[in-house]
CSV table of C-alpha atoms in Angstrom, one decimal:
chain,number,residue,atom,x,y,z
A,1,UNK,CA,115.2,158.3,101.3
A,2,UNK,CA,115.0,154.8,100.8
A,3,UNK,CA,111.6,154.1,102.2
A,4,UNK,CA,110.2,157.3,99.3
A,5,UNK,CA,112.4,155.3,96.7
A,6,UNK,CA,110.2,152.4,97.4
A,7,UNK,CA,107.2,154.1,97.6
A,8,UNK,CA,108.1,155.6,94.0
A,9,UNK,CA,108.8,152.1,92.4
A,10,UNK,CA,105.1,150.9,94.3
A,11,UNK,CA,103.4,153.1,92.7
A,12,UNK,CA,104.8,153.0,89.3
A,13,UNK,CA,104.1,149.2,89.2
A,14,UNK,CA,100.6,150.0,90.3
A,15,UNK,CA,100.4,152.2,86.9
A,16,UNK,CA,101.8,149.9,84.7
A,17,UNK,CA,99.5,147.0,86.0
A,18,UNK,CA,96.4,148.8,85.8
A,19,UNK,CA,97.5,150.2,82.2
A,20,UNK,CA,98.1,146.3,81.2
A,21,UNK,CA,94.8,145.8,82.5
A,22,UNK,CA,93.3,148.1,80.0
A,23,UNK,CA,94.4,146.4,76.8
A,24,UNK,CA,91.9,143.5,75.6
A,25,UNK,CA,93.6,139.8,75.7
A,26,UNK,CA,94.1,138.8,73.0
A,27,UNK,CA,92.6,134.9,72.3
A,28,UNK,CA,92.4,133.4,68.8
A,29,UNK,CA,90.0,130.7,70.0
A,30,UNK,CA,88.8,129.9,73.3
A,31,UNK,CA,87.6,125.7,74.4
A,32,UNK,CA,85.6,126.0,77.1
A,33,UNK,CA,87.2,122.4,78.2
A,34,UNK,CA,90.3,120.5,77.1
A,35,UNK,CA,89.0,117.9,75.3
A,36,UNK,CA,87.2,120.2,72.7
A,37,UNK,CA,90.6,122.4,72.3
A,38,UNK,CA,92.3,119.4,71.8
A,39,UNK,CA,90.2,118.7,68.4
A,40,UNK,CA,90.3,122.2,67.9
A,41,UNK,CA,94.4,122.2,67.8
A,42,UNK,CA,94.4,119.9,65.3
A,43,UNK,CA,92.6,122.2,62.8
A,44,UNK,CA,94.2,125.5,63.7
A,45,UNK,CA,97.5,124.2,64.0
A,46,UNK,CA,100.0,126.6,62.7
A,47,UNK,CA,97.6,129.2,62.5
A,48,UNK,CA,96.3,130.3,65.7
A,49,UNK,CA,96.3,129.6,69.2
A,50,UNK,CA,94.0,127.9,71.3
A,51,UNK,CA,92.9,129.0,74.9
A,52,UNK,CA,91.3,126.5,77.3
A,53,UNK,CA,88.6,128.1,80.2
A,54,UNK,CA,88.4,125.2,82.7
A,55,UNK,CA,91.7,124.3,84.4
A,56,UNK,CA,93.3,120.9,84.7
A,57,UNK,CA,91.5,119.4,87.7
A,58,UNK,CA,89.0,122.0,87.7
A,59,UNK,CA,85.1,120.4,87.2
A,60,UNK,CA,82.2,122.2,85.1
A,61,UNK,CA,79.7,121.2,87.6
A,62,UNK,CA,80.7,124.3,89.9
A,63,UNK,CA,83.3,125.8,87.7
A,64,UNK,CA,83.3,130.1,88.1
A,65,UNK,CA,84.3,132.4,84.9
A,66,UNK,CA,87.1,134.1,86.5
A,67,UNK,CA,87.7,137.8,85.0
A,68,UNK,CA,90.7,137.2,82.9
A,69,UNK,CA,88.2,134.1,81.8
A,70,UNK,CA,86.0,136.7,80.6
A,71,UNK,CA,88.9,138.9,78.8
A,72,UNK,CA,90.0,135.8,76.8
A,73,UNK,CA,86.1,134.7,75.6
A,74,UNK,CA,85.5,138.8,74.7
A,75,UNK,CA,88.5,138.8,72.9
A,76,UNK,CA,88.1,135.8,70.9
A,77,UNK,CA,87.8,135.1,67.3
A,78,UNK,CA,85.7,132.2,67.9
A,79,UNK,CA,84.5,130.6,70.9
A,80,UNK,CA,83.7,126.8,71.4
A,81,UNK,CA,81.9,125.1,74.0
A,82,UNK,CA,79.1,121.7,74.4
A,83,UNK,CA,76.0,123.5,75.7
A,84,UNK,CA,74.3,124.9,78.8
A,85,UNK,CA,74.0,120.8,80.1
A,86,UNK,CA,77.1,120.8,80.5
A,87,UNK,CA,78.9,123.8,80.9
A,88,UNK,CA,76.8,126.5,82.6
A,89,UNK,CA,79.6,128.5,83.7
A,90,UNK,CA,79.5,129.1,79.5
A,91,UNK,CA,76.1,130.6,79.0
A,92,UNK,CA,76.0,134.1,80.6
A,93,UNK,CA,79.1,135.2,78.8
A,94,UNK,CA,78.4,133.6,75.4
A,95,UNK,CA,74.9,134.8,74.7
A,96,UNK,CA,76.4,138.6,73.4
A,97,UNK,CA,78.7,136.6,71.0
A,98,UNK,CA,77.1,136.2,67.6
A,99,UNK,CA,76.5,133.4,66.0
A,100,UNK,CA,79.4,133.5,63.2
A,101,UNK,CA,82.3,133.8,66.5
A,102,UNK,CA,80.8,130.8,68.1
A,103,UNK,CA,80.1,127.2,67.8
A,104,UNK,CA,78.1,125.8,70.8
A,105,UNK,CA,78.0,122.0,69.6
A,106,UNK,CA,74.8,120.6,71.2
A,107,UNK,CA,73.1,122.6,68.3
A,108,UNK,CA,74.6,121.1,65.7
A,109,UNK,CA,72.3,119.1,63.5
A,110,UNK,CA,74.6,116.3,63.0
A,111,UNK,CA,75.9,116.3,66.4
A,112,UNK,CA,72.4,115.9,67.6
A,113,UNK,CA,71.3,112.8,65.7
A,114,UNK,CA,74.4,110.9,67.7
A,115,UNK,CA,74.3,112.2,70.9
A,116,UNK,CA,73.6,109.1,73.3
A,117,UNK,CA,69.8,109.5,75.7
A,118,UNK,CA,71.0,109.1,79.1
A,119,UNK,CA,68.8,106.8,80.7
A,120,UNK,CA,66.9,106.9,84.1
A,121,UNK,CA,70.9,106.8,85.8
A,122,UNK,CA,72.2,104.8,83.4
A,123,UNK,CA,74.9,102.9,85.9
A,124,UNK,CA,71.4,101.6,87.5
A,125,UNK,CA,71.3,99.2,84.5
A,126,UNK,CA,74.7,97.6,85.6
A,127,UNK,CA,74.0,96.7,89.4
A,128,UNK,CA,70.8,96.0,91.5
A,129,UNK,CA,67.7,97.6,90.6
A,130,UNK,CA,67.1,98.2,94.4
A,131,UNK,CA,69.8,101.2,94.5
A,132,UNK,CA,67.9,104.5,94.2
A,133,UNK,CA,69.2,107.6,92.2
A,134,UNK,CA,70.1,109.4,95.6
A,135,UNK,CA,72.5,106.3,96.4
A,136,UNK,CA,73.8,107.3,93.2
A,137,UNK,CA,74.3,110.3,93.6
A,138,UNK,CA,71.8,111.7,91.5
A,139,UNK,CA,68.6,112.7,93.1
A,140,UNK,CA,65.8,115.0,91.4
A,141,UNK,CA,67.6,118.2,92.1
A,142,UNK,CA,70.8,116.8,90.8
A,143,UNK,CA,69.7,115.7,87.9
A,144,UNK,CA,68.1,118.9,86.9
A,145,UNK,CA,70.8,121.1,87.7
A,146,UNK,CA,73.9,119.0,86.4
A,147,UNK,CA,72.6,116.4,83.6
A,148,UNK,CA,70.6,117.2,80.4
A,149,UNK,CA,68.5,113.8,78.7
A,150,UNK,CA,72.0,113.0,76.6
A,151,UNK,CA,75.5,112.1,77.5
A,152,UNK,CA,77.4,114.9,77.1
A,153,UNK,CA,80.6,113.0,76.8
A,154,UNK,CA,80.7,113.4,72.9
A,155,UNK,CA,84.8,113.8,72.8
A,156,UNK,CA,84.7,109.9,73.7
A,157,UNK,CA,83.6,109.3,69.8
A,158,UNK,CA,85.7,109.9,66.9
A,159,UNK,CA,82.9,109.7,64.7
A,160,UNK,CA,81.3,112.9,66.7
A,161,UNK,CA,84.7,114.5,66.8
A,162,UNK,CA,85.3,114.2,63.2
A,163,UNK,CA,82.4,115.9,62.4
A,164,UNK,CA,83.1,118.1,64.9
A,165,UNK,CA,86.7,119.1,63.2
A,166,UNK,CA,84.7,119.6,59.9
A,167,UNK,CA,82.8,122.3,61.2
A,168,UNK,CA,85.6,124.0,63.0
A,169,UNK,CA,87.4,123.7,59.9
A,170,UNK,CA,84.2,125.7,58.0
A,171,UNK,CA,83.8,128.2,60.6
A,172,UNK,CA,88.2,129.2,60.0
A,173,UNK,CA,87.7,129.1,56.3
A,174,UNK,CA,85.0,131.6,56.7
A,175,UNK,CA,86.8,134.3,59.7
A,176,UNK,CA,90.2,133.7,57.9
A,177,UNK,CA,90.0,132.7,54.2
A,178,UNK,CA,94.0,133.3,54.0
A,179,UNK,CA,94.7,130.8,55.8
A,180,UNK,CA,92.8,127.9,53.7
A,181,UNK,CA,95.8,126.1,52.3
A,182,UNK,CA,97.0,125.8,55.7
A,183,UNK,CA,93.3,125.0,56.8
A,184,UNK,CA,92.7,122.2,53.9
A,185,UNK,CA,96.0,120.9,55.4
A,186,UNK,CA,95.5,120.4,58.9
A,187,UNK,CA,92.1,118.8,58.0
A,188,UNK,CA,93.8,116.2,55.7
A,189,UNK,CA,96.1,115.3,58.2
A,190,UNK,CA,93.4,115.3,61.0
A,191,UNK,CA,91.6,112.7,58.5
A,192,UNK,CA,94.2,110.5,57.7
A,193,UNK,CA,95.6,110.1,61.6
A,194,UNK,CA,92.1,109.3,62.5
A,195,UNK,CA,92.2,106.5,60.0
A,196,UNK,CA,95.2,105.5,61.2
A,197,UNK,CA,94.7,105.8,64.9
A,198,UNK,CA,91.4,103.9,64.3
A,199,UNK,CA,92.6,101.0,62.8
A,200,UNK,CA,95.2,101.1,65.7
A,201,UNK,CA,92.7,101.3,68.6
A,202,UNK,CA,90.5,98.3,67.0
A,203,UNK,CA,93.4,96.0,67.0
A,204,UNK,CA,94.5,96.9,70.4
A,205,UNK,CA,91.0,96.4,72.1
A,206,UNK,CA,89.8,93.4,69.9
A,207,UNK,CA,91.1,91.0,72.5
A,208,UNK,CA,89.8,92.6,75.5
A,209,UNK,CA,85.9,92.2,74.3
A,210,UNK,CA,84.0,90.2,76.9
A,211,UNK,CA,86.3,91.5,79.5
A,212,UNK,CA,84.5,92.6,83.0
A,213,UNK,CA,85.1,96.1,84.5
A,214,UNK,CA,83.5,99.1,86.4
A,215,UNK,CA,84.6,102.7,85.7
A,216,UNK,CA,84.8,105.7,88.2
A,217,UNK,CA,81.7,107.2,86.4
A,218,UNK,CA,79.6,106.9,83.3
A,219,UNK,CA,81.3,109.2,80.6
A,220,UNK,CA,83.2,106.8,78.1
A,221,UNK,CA,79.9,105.4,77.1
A,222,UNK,CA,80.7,106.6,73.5
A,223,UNK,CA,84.3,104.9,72.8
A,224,UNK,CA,83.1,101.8,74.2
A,225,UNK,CA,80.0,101.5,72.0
A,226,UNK,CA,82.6,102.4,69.1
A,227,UNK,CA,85.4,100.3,69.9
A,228,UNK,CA,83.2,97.4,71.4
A,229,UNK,CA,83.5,97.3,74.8
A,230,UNK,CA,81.1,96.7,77.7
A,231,UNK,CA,81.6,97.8,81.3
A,232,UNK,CA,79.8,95.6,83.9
A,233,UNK,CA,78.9,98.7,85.5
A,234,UNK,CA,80.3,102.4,86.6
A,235,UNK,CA,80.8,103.8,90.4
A,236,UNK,CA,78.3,106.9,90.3
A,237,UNK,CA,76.4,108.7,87.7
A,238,UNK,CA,77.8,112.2,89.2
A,239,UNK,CA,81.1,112.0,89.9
A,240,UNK,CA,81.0,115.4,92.6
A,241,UNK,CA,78.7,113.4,95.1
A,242,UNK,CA,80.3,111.1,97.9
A,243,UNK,CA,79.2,107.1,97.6
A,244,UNK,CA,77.4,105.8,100.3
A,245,UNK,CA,78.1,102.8,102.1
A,246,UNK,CA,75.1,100.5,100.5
A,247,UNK,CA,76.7,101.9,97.5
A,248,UNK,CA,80.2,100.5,97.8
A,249,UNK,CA,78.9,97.2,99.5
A,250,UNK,CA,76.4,96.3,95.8
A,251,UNK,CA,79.4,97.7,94.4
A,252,UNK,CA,82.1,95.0,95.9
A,253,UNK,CA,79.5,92.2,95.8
A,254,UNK,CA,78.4,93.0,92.3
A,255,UNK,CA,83.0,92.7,91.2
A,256,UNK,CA,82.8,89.3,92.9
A,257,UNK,CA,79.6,88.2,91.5
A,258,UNK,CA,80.6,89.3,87.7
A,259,UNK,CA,84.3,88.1,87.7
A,260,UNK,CA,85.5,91.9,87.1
A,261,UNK,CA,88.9,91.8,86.3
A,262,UNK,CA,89.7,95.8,86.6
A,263,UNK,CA,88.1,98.9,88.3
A,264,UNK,CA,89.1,102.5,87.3
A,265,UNK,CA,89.2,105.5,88.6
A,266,UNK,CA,90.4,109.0,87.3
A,267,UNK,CA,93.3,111.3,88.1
A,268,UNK,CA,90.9,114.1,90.1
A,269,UNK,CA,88.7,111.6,91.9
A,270,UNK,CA,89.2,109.5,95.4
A,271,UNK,CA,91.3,106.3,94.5
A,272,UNK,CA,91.2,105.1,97.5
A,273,UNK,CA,87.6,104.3,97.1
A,274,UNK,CA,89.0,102.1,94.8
A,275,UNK,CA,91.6,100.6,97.0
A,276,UNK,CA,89.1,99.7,99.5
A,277,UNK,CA,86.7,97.6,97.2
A,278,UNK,CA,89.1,95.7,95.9
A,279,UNK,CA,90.9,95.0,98.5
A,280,UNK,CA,91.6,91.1,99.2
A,281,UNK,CA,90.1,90.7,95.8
A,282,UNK,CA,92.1,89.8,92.5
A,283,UNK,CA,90.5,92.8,90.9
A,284,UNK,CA,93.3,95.4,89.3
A,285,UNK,CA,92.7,98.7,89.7
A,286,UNK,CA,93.6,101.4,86.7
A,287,UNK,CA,92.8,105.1,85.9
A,288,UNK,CA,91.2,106.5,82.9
A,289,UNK,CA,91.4,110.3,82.1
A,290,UNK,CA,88.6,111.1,80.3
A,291,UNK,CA,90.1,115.1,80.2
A,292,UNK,CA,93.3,114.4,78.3
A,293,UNK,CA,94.6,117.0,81.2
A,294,UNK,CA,98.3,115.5,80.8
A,295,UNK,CA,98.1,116.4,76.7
A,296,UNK,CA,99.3,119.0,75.2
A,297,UNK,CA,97.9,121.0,72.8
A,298,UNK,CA,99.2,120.8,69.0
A,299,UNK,CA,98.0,119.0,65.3
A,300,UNK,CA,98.0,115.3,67.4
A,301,UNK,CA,96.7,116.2,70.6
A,302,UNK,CA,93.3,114.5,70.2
A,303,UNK,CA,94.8,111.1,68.5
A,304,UNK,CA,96.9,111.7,71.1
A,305,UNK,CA,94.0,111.7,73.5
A,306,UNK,CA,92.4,108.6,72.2
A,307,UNK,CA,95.1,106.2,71.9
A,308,UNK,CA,96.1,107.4,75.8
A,309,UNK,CA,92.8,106.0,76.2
A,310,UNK,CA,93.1,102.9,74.7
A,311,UNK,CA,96.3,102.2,76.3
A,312,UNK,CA,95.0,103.1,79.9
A,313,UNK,CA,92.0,100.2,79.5
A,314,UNK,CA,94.8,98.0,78.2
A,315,UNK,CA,97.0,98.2,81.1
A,316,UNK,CA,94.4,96.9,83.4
A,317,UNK,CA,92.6,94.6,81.6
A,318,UNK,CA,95.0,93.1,79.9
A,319,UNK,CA,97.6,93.0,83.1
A,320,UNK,CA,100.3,90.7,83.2
């Protein structure tokens, strides 16, 4: 009796799973990566929800779409993401969508005129010419497969992320016209906390200017140009490829050698790379999170974001 009683209760919960499975998700708007959904928060706040595809930790290099992934992107009133260079896990599943349910930001006009070139490796420019890309991590098939001619990065620039916000803001008005007081709102406020986060952020970093350091790897290229700062150099250009060990030596010479006063790494990748180079050195290490995976999502997340930032470089660098 018992054992037909669980059988019973087995199979009902089969039924009602696989009739849950048959109703869509339902997903206002779906960020393909944090960052992007954090800027995205601030303009929809109060209005709808945001979804974010890649997990905390989770890398776009070899991220899969997994199928409720694909549920929450068909289901979506609009859909935002950076581009095929940087998040090919996107493109399969976004070229059905038309074009007034997506934004795909690489192809905005005015995001493309401020897009940083990448150059040939651009953390060869910081240390000895003599390292090769495949030192670097970063050899011809690399390269292809994992980095376009720009820096992707653009979240690292408030100037790109306001422009971003406007257009968000555009593409709502247009899918949900009802919601435009609420819309012109969030905008204003997005506006005026940039200004004031800005101002902030300048005052904060003015004294660290001239200050020596090395980051994990080259993606804050865009709020140091903006805020005025200037790395000595940057571990790797690909983050998902081990460092040799002619790498690390150039690397440890090169701290000494330049009077670095702070190396950081980032919450998913290898400190104790970092704890070895510096060891018996006077060099601090810190951590930058270029993801903003500990922030969560509302109308301040991506202020939020930035001035985590700002903090993180000021921790290190400035160091009691």
């Amino acid at each position: 009796m018992l054992y037909k009683k669980l059988r019973l209760i087995i199979i009902q919960s089969g039924i009602i799973i696989f009739a849950l499975s048959l109703f869509p998700v339902k997903a206002a708007i779906v960020a393909s990566i944090k960052p992007i959904g954090l800027i995205a928060a601030a303009i929809a706040h109060d209005i709808v929800s945001i979804e974010i595809i890649l997990p905390d930790g989770a890398s776009v290099h070899d991220y899969s779409l997994r199928p409720l992934d694909i549920k929450k992107i068909k289901a979506a009133e609009l859909i935002l993401w950076s581009g095929p260079a940087m998040e090919a896990f996107m493109s399969k599943v976004t070229e059905t969508v038309t074009i007034d349910k997506k934004i795909e930001i690489d192809l905005l006009p005015d995001i493309q005129s401020l897009l940083l070139r990448n150059s040939n490796g651009s953390c060869l420019s910081y240390l000895d010419s003599s390292i090769s890309l495949r030192e670097m991590g970063f050899d011809k098939d690399k390269k292809k497969q994992h980095h376009s001619q720009h820096n992707m990065h653009f979240w690292m620039s408030p100037e790109i992320s306001r422009k971003i916000a406007i257009v968000i803001y555009e593409k709502l008005l247009k899918l949900m016209p009802i919601h435009h007081k609420q819309l012109d709102a969030n905008l204003q406020h997005f506006k005026f906390s940039m200004l004031m986060t800005d101002a902030y952020i300048n005052n904060q970093l003015s004294e660290l200017k001239g200050k020596g350091y090395f980051v994990f790897h080259d993606a804050y290229a865009y709020f140091e140009k903006y805020y005025g700062l200037t790395p000595e150099g940057c571990f790797t250009v690909n983050p998902e490829i081990p460092l040799g060990a002619q790498r690390l030596y150039k690397i440890r010479r090169a701290l000494i050698k330049k009077k670095v006063i702070c190396v950081f790494s980032e919450p998913q990748f290898r400190p104790a790379i970092i704890k070895a180079i510096i060891r018996d050195t006077p060099v601090r290490a810190g951590t930058l999170d270029p993801l903003g995976a500990g922030i969560s999502l509302g109308k301040d997340s991506y202020v939020q974001f930035l001035i985590q930032l700002s903090d993180q470089y000021v921790n290190c660098l400035k160091g009691d």
